[in-house]
């Protein structure tokens, strides 16, 4: 029987969070590249595979705080890597919406969608994450 409780409970105004920029900003600046992920679990999976230039969106929407952060850093490459839920599901729709929004602020060559090869990064091995990263 499936539980109806959420995987994560967030307290506070997540629309103002830029997490974990206090740690990942150095990696983002070093690569001039950021990977936008849906959840803390996705970020932890990427970090455990050595991919540390991540920002968590806490869902499938791009907040103004994260958008302004990306503009401020003058990011050259933004990879949108929300959950791969299927064509008409939240992760895929959200990724397309974020790509459209970024198009107003960055050139098309700056932003791309690279969904995980499985539903999310939590389901992928380190090797699968490395392969995904090379193709992203």
JSON list of C-alpha atoms in Angstrom, two decimals:
[
{"chain": "A", "resi": 1, "resn": "UNK", "atom": "CA", "xyz": [0.00, 0.00, 0.00]},
{"chain": "A", "resi": 2, "resn": "UNK", "atom": "CA", "xyz": [1.40, 3.38, -1.04]},
{"chain": "A", "resi": 3, "resn": "UNK", "atom": "CA", "xyz": [1.88, 6.05, 1.59]},
{"chain": "A", "resi": 4, "resn": "UNK", "atom": "CA", "xyz": [0.25, 9.42, 0.99]},
{"chain": "A", "resi": 5, "resn": "UNK", "atom": "CA", "xyz": [2.85, 11.30, 2.97]},
{"chain": "A", "resi": 6, "resn": "UNK", "atom": "CA", "xyz": [5.28, 13.42, 0.96]},
{"chain": "A", "resi": 7, "resn": "UNK", "atom": "CA", "xyz": [8.92, 12.39, 0.51]},
{"chain": "A", "resi": 8, "resn": "UNK", "atom": "CA", "xyz": [10.07, 15.79, 1.75]},
{"chain": "A", "resi": 9, "resn": "UNK", "atom": "CA", "xyz": [8.47, 18.38, 4.02]},
{"chain": "A", "resi": 10, "resn": "UNK", "atom": "CA", "xyz": [9.76, 21.93, 3.61]},
{"chain": "A", "resi": 11, "resn": "UNK", "atom": "CA", "xyz": [9.12, 24.69, 6.09]},
{"chain": "A", "resi": 12, "resn": "UNK", "atom": "CA", "xyz": [9.45, 28.31, 5.07]},
{"chain": "A", "resi": 13, "resn": "UNK", "atom": "CA", "xyz": [9.21, 30.12, 1.77]},
{"chain": "A", "resi": 14, "resn": "UNK", "atom": "CA", "xyz": [10.95, 27.80, -0.66]},
{"chain": "A", "resi": 15, "resn": "UNK", "atom": "CA", "xyz": [10.40, 30.36, -3.43]},
{"chain": "A", "resi": 16, "resn": "UNK", "atom": "CA", "xyz": [13.19, 32.40, -1.81]},
{"chain": "A", "resi": 17, "resn": "UNK", "atom": "CA", "xyz": [15.62, 29.51, -1.36]},
{"chain": "A", "resi": 18, "resn": "UNK", "atom": "CA", "xyz": [18.70, 29.05, -3.53]},
{"chain": "A", "resi": 19, "resn": "UNK", "atom": "CA", "xyz": [19.85, 25.71, -2.21]},
{"chain": "A", "resi": 20, "resn": "UNK", "atom": "CA", "xyz": [22.65, 24.70, -1.78]},
{"chain": "A", "resi": 21, "resn": "UNK", "atom": "CA", "xyz": [24.27, 27.81, -3.28]},
{"chain": "A", "resi": 22, "resn": "UNK", "atom": "CA", "xyz": [26.36, 28.36, -0.17]},
{"chain": "A", "resi": 23, "resn": "UNK", "atom": "CA", "xyz": [28.24, 25.16, -1.08]},
{"chain": "A", "resi": 24, "resn": "UNK", "atom": "CA", "xyz": [27.70, 24.67, -4.79]},
{"chain": "A", "resi": 25, "resn": "UNK", "atom": "CA", "xyz": [28.39, 28.23, -5.97]},
{"chain": "A", "resi": 26, "resn": "UNK", "atom": "CA", "xyz": [32.14, 27.56, -6.20]},
{"chain": "A", "resi": 27, "resn": "UNK", "atom": "CA", "xyz": [31.49, 24.55, -8.46]},
{"chain": "A", "resi": 28, "resn": "UNK", "atom": "CA", "xyz": [28.95, 26.51, -10.52]},
{"chain": "A", "resi": 29, "resn": "UNK", "atom": "CA", "xyz": [31.36, 29.39, -11.06]},
{"chain": "A", "resi": 30, "resn": "UNK", "atom": "CA", "xyz": [34.25, 27.05, -11.83]},
{"chain": "A", "resi": 31, "resn": "UNK", "atom": "CA", "xyz": [32.28, 25.38, -14.64]},
{"chain": "A", "resi": 32, "resn": "UNK", "atom": "CA", "xyz": [30.07, 28.40, -15.52]},
{"chain": "A", "resi": 33, "resn": "UNK", "atom": "CA", "xyz": [27.37, 25.75, -15.59]},
{"chain": "A", "resi": 34, "resn": "UNK", "atom": "CA", "xyz": [24.50, 24.76, -13.33]},
{"chain": "A", "resi": 35, "resn": "UNK", "atom": "CA", "xyz": [22.21, 21.74, -13.18]},
{"chain": "A", "resi": 36, "resn": "UNK", "atom": "CA", "xyz": [18.69, 22.48, -11.93]},
{"chain": "A", "resi": 37, "resn": "UNK", "atom": "CA", "xyz": [17.13, 19.52, -10.11]},
{"chain": "A", "resi": 38, "resn": "UNK", "atom": "CA", "xyz": [13.75, 18.91, -8.56]},
{"chain": "A", "resi": 39, "resn": "UNK", "atom": "CA", "xyz": [14.62, 17.69, -5.06]},
{"chain": "A", "resi": 40, "resn": "UNK", "atom": "CA", "xyz": [17.26, 17.40, -2.39]},
{"chain": "A", "resi": 41, "resn": "UNK", "atom": "CA", "xyz": [17.37, 13.65, -3.09]},
{"chain": "A", "resi": 42, "resn": "UNK", "atom": "CA", "xyz": [18.33, 14.32, -6.72]},
{"chain": "A", "resi": 43, "resn": "UNK", "atom": "CA", "xyz": [21.03, 16.75, -5.59]},
{"chain": "A", "resi": 44, "resn": "UNK", "atom": "CA", "xyz": [22.43, 14.23, -3.10]},
{"chain": "A", "resi": 45, "resn": "UNK", "atom": "CA", "xyz": [22.53, 11.52, -5.77]},
{"chain": "A", "resi": 46, "resn": "UNK", "atom": "CA", "xyz": [24.45, 13.82, -8.12]},
{"chain": "A", "resi": 47, "resn": "UNK", "atom": "CA", "xyz": [26.79, 14.94, -5.35]},
{"chain": "A", "resi": 48, "resn": "UNK", "atom": "CA", "xyz": [27.56, 11.34, -4.40]},
{"chain": "A", "resi": 49, "resn": "UNK", "atom": "CA", "xyz": [28.59, 10.80, -8.04]},
{"chain": "A", "resi": 50, "resn": "UNK", "atom": "CA", "xyz": [30.85, 13.89, -7.93]},
{"chain": "A", "resi": 51, "resn": "UNK", "atom": "CA", "xyz": [28.52, 16.28, -9.78]},
{"chain": "A", "resi": 52, "resn": "UNK", "atom": "CA", "xyz": [28.32, 19.31, -7.48]},
{"chain": "A", "resi": 53, "resn": "UNK", "atom": "CA", "xyz": [27.21, 22.24, -9.63]},
{"chain": "A", "resi": 54, "resn": "UNK", "atom": "CA", "xyz": [23.54, 21.84, -8.70]},
{"chain": "A", "resi": 55, "resn": "UNK", "atom": "CA", "xyz": [20.66, 23.98, -7.50]},
{"chain": "A", "resi": 56, "resn": "UNK", "atom": "CA", "xyz": [17.48, 22.45, -6.07]},
{"chain": "A", "resi": 57, "resn": "UNK", "atom": "CA", "xyz": [14.18, 23.92, -7.28]},
{"chain": "A", "resi": 58, "resn": "UNK", "atom": "CA", "xyz": [12.00, 22.20, -4.64]},
{"chain": "A", "resi": 59, "resn": "UNK", "atom": "CA", "xyz": [9.51, 21.25, -7.31]},
{"chain": "A", "resi": 60, "resn": "UNK", "atom": "CA", "xyz": [9.01, 21.86, -11.00]},
{"chain": "A", "resi": 61, "resn": "UNK", "atom": "CA", "xyz": [8.94, 25.66, -11.08]},
{"chain": "A", "resi": 62, "resn": "UNK", "atom": "CA", "xyz": [11.74, 28.17, -11.48]},
{"chain": "A", "resi": 63, "resn": "UNK", "atom": "CA", "xyz": [11.52, 30.73, -8.69]},
{"chain": "A", "resi": 64, "resn": "UNK", "atom": "CA", "xyz": [12.45, 34.37, -9.22]},
{"chain": "A", "resi": 65, "resn": "UNK", "atom": "CA", "xyz": [15.17, 33.96, -6.60]},
{"chain": "A", "resi": 66, "resn": "UNK", "atom": "CA", "xyz": [16.87, 31.18, -8.59]},
{"chain": "A", "resi": 67, "resn": "UNK", "atom": "CA", "xyz": [16.38, 33.03, -11.88]},
{"chain": "A", "resi": 68, "resn": "UNK", "atom": "CA", "xyz": [17.98, 36.22, -10.53]},
{"chain": "A", "resi": 69, "resn": "UNK", "atom": "CA", "xyz": [20.79, 34.14, -9.03]},
{"chain": "A", "resi": 70, "resn": "UNK", "atom": "CA", "xyz": [21.56, 32.59, -12.44]},
{"chain": "A", "resi": 71, "resn": "UNK", "atom": "CA", "xyz": [21.48, 36.00, -14.12]},
{"chain": "A", "resi": 72, "resn": "UNK", "atom": "CA", "xyz": [23.81, 37.45, -11.48]},
{"chain": "A", "resi": 73, "resn": "UNK", "atom": "CA", "xyz": [26.35, 34.65, -11.97]},
{"chain": "A", "resi": 74, "resn": "UNK", "atom": "CA", "xyz": [26.29, 35.04, -15.77]},
{"chain": "A", "resi": 75, "resn": "UNK", "atom": "CA", "xyz": [25.94, 31.28, -16.24]},
{"chain": "A", "resi": 76, "resn": "UNK", "atom": "CA", "xyz": [26.97, 30.02, -19.68]},
{"chain": "A", "resi": 77, "resn": "UNK", "atom": "CA", "xyz": [25.17, 26.68, -19.51]},
{"chain": "A", "resi": 78, "resn": "UNK", "atom": "CA", "xyz": [21.99, 25.72, -17.66]},
{"chain": "A", "resi": 79, "resn": "UNK", "atom": "CA", "xyz": [20.89, 22.09, -17.65]},
{"chain": "A", "resi": 80, "resn": "UNK", "atom": "CA", "xyz": [17.31, 21.44, -16.59]},
{"chain": "A", "resi": 81, "resn": "UNK", "atom": "CA", "xyz": [17.20, 17.96, -15.08]},
{"chain": "A", "resi": 82, "resn": "UNK", "atom": "CA", "xyz": [13.81, 17.49, -13.46]},
{"chain": "A", "resi": 83, "resn": "UNK", "atom": "CA", "xyz": [12.32, 14.04, -12.92]},
{"chain": "A", "resi": 84, "resn": "UNK", "atom": "CA", "xyz": [11.62, 12.04, -16.07]},
{"chain": "A", "resi": 85, "resn": "UNK", "atom": "CA", "xyz": [7.94, 11.40, -15.37]},
{"chain": "A", "resi": 86, "resn": "UNK", "atom": "CA", "xyz": [6.71, 10.85, -18.93]},
{"chain": "A", "resi": 87, "resn": "UNK", "atom": "CA", "xyz": [5.59, 13.22, -21.66]},
{"chain": "A", "resi": 88, "resn": "UNK", "atom": "CA", "xyz": [2.53, 14.75, -20.02]},
{"chain": "A", "resi": 89, "resn": "UNK", "atom": "CA", "xyz": [3.64, 14.61, -16.41]},
{"chain": "A", "resi": 90, "resn": "UNK", "atom": "CA", "xyz": [4.85, 17.29, -13.99]},
{"chain": "A", "resi": 91, "resn": "UNK", "atom": "CA", "xyz": [8.63, 16.92, -14.42]},
{"chain": "A", "resi": 92, "resn": "UNK", "atom": "CA", "xyz": [8.56, 16.99, -18.20]},
{"chain": "A", "resi": 93, "resn": "UNK", "atom": "CA", "xyz": [6.03, 19.83, -18.41]},
{"chain": "A", "resi": 94, "resn": "UNK", "atom": "CA", "xyz": [7.95, 21.78, -15.78]},
{"chain": "A", "resi": 95, "resn": "UNK", "atom": "CA", "xyz": [11.23, 21.36, -17.66]},
{"chain": "A", "resi": 96, "resn": "UNK", "atom": "CA", "xyz": [9.68, 22.73, -20.86]},
{"chain": "A", "resi": 97, "resn": "UNK", "atom": "CA", "xyz": [8.15, 25.66, -18.97]},
{"chain": "A", "resi": 98, "resn": "UNK", "atom": "CA", "xyz": [11.50, 26.48, -17.32]},
{"chain": "A", "resi": 99, "resn": "UNK", "atom": "CA", "xyz": [13.27, 26.30, -20.69]},
{"chain": "A", "resi": 100, "resn": "UNK", "atom": "CA", "xyz": [10.74, 28.76, -22.12]},
{"chain": "A", "resi": 101, "resn": "UNK", "atom": "CA", "xyz": [11.24, 31.13, -19.17]},
{"chain": "A", "resi": 102, "resn": "UNK", "atom": "CA", "xyz": [15.03, 30.98, -19.45]},
{"chain": "A", "resi": 103, "resn": "UNK", "atom": "CA", "xyz": [14.70, 31.85, -23.13]},
{"chain": "A", "resi": 104, "resn": "UNK", "atom": "CA", "xyz": [13.76, 35.41, -22.13]},
{"chain": "A", "resi": 105, "resn": "UNK", "atom": "CA", "xyz": [17.01, 35.90, -20.22]},
{"chain": "A", "resi": 106, "resn": "UNK", "atom": "CA", "xyz": [19.58, 33.63, -21.87]},
{"chain": "A", "resi": 107, "resn": "UNK", "atom": "CA", "xyz": [20.30, 32.60, -25.45]},
{"chain": "A", "resi": 108, "resn": "UNK", "atom": "CA", "xyz": [18.87, 29.27, -26.59]},
{"chain": "A", "resi": 109, "resn": "UNK", "atom": "CA", "xyz": [22.34, 27.74, -26.67]},
{"chain": "A", "resi": 110, "resn": "UNK", "atom": "CA", "xyz": [22.73, 28.46, -22.93]},
{"chain": "A", "resi": 111, "resn": "UNK", "atom": "CA", "xyz": [19.84, 26.28, -21.73]},
{"chain": "A", "resi": 112, "resn": "UNK", "atom": "CA", "xyz": [18.86, 22.69, -22.36]},
{"chain": "A", "resi": 113, "resn": "UNK", "atom": "CA", "xyz": [16.75, 19.90, -20.94]},
{"chain": "A", "resi": 114, "resn": "UNK", "atom": "CA", "xyz": [18.57, 16.70, -19.98]},
{"chain": "A", "resi": 115, "resn": "UNK", "atom": "CA", "xyz": [16.22, 14.51, -17.98]},
{"chain": "A", "resi": 116, "resn": "UNK", "atom": "CA", "xyz": [17.60, 11.56, -16.00]},
{"chain": "A", "resi": 117, "resn": "UNK", "atom": "CA", "xyz": [17.62, 8.27, -17.91]},
{"chain": "A", "resi": 118, "resn": "UNK", "atom": "CA", "xyz": [15.40, 6.79, -15.18]},
{"chain": "A", "resi": 119, "resn": "UNK", "atom": "CA", "xyz": [12.56, 8.49, -13.31]},
{"chain": "A", "resi": 120, "resn": "UNK", "atom": "CA", "xyz": [15.01, 10.44, -11.14]},
{"chain": "A", "resi": 121, "resn": "UNK", "atom": "CA", "xyz": [18.66, 10.44, -10.10]},
{"chain": "A", "resi": 122, "resn": "UNK", "atom": "CA", "xyz": [17.87, 8.45, -6.94]},
{"chain": "A", "resi": 123, "resn": "UNK", "atom": "CA", "xyz": [17.19, 5.42, -9.15]},
{"chain": "A", "resi": 124, "resn": "UNK", "atom": "CA", "xyz": [20.46, 5.72, -11.10]},
{"chain": "A", "resi": 125, "resn": "UNK", "atom": "CA", "xyz": [23.85, 4.24, -10.29]},
{"chain": "A", "resi": 126, "resn": "UNK", "atom": "CA", "xyz": [26.96, 6.40, -10.17]},
{"chain": "A", "resi": 127, "resn": "UNK", "atom": "CA", "xyz": [27.99, 4.96, -13.53]},
{"chain": "A", "resi": 128, "resn": "UNK", "atom": "CA", "xyz": [24.61, 5.85, -15.05]},
{"chain": "A", "resi": 129, "resn": "UNK", "atom": "CA", "xyz": [24.91, 9.38, -13.64]},
{"chain": "A", "resi": 130, "resn": "UNK", "atom": "CA", "xyz": [28.40, 9.75, -15.17]},
{"chain": "A", "resi": 131, "resn": "UNK", "atom": "CA", "xyz": [27.06, 8.59, -18.55]},
{"chain": "A", "resi": 132, "resn": "UNK", "atom": "CA", "xyz": [24.11, 10.99, -18.26]},
{"chain": "A", "resi": 133, "resn": "UNK", "atom": "CA", "xyz": [26.51, 13.82, -17.37]},
{"chain": "A", "resi": 134, "resn": "UNK", "atom": "CA", "xyz": [28.69, 13.19, -20.43]},
{"chain": "A", "resi": 135, "resn": "UNK", "atom": "CA", "xyz": [25.63, 13.36, -22.69]},
{"chain": "A", "resi": 136, "resn": "UNK", "atom": "CA", "xyz": [23.90, 16.31, -20.97]}
]
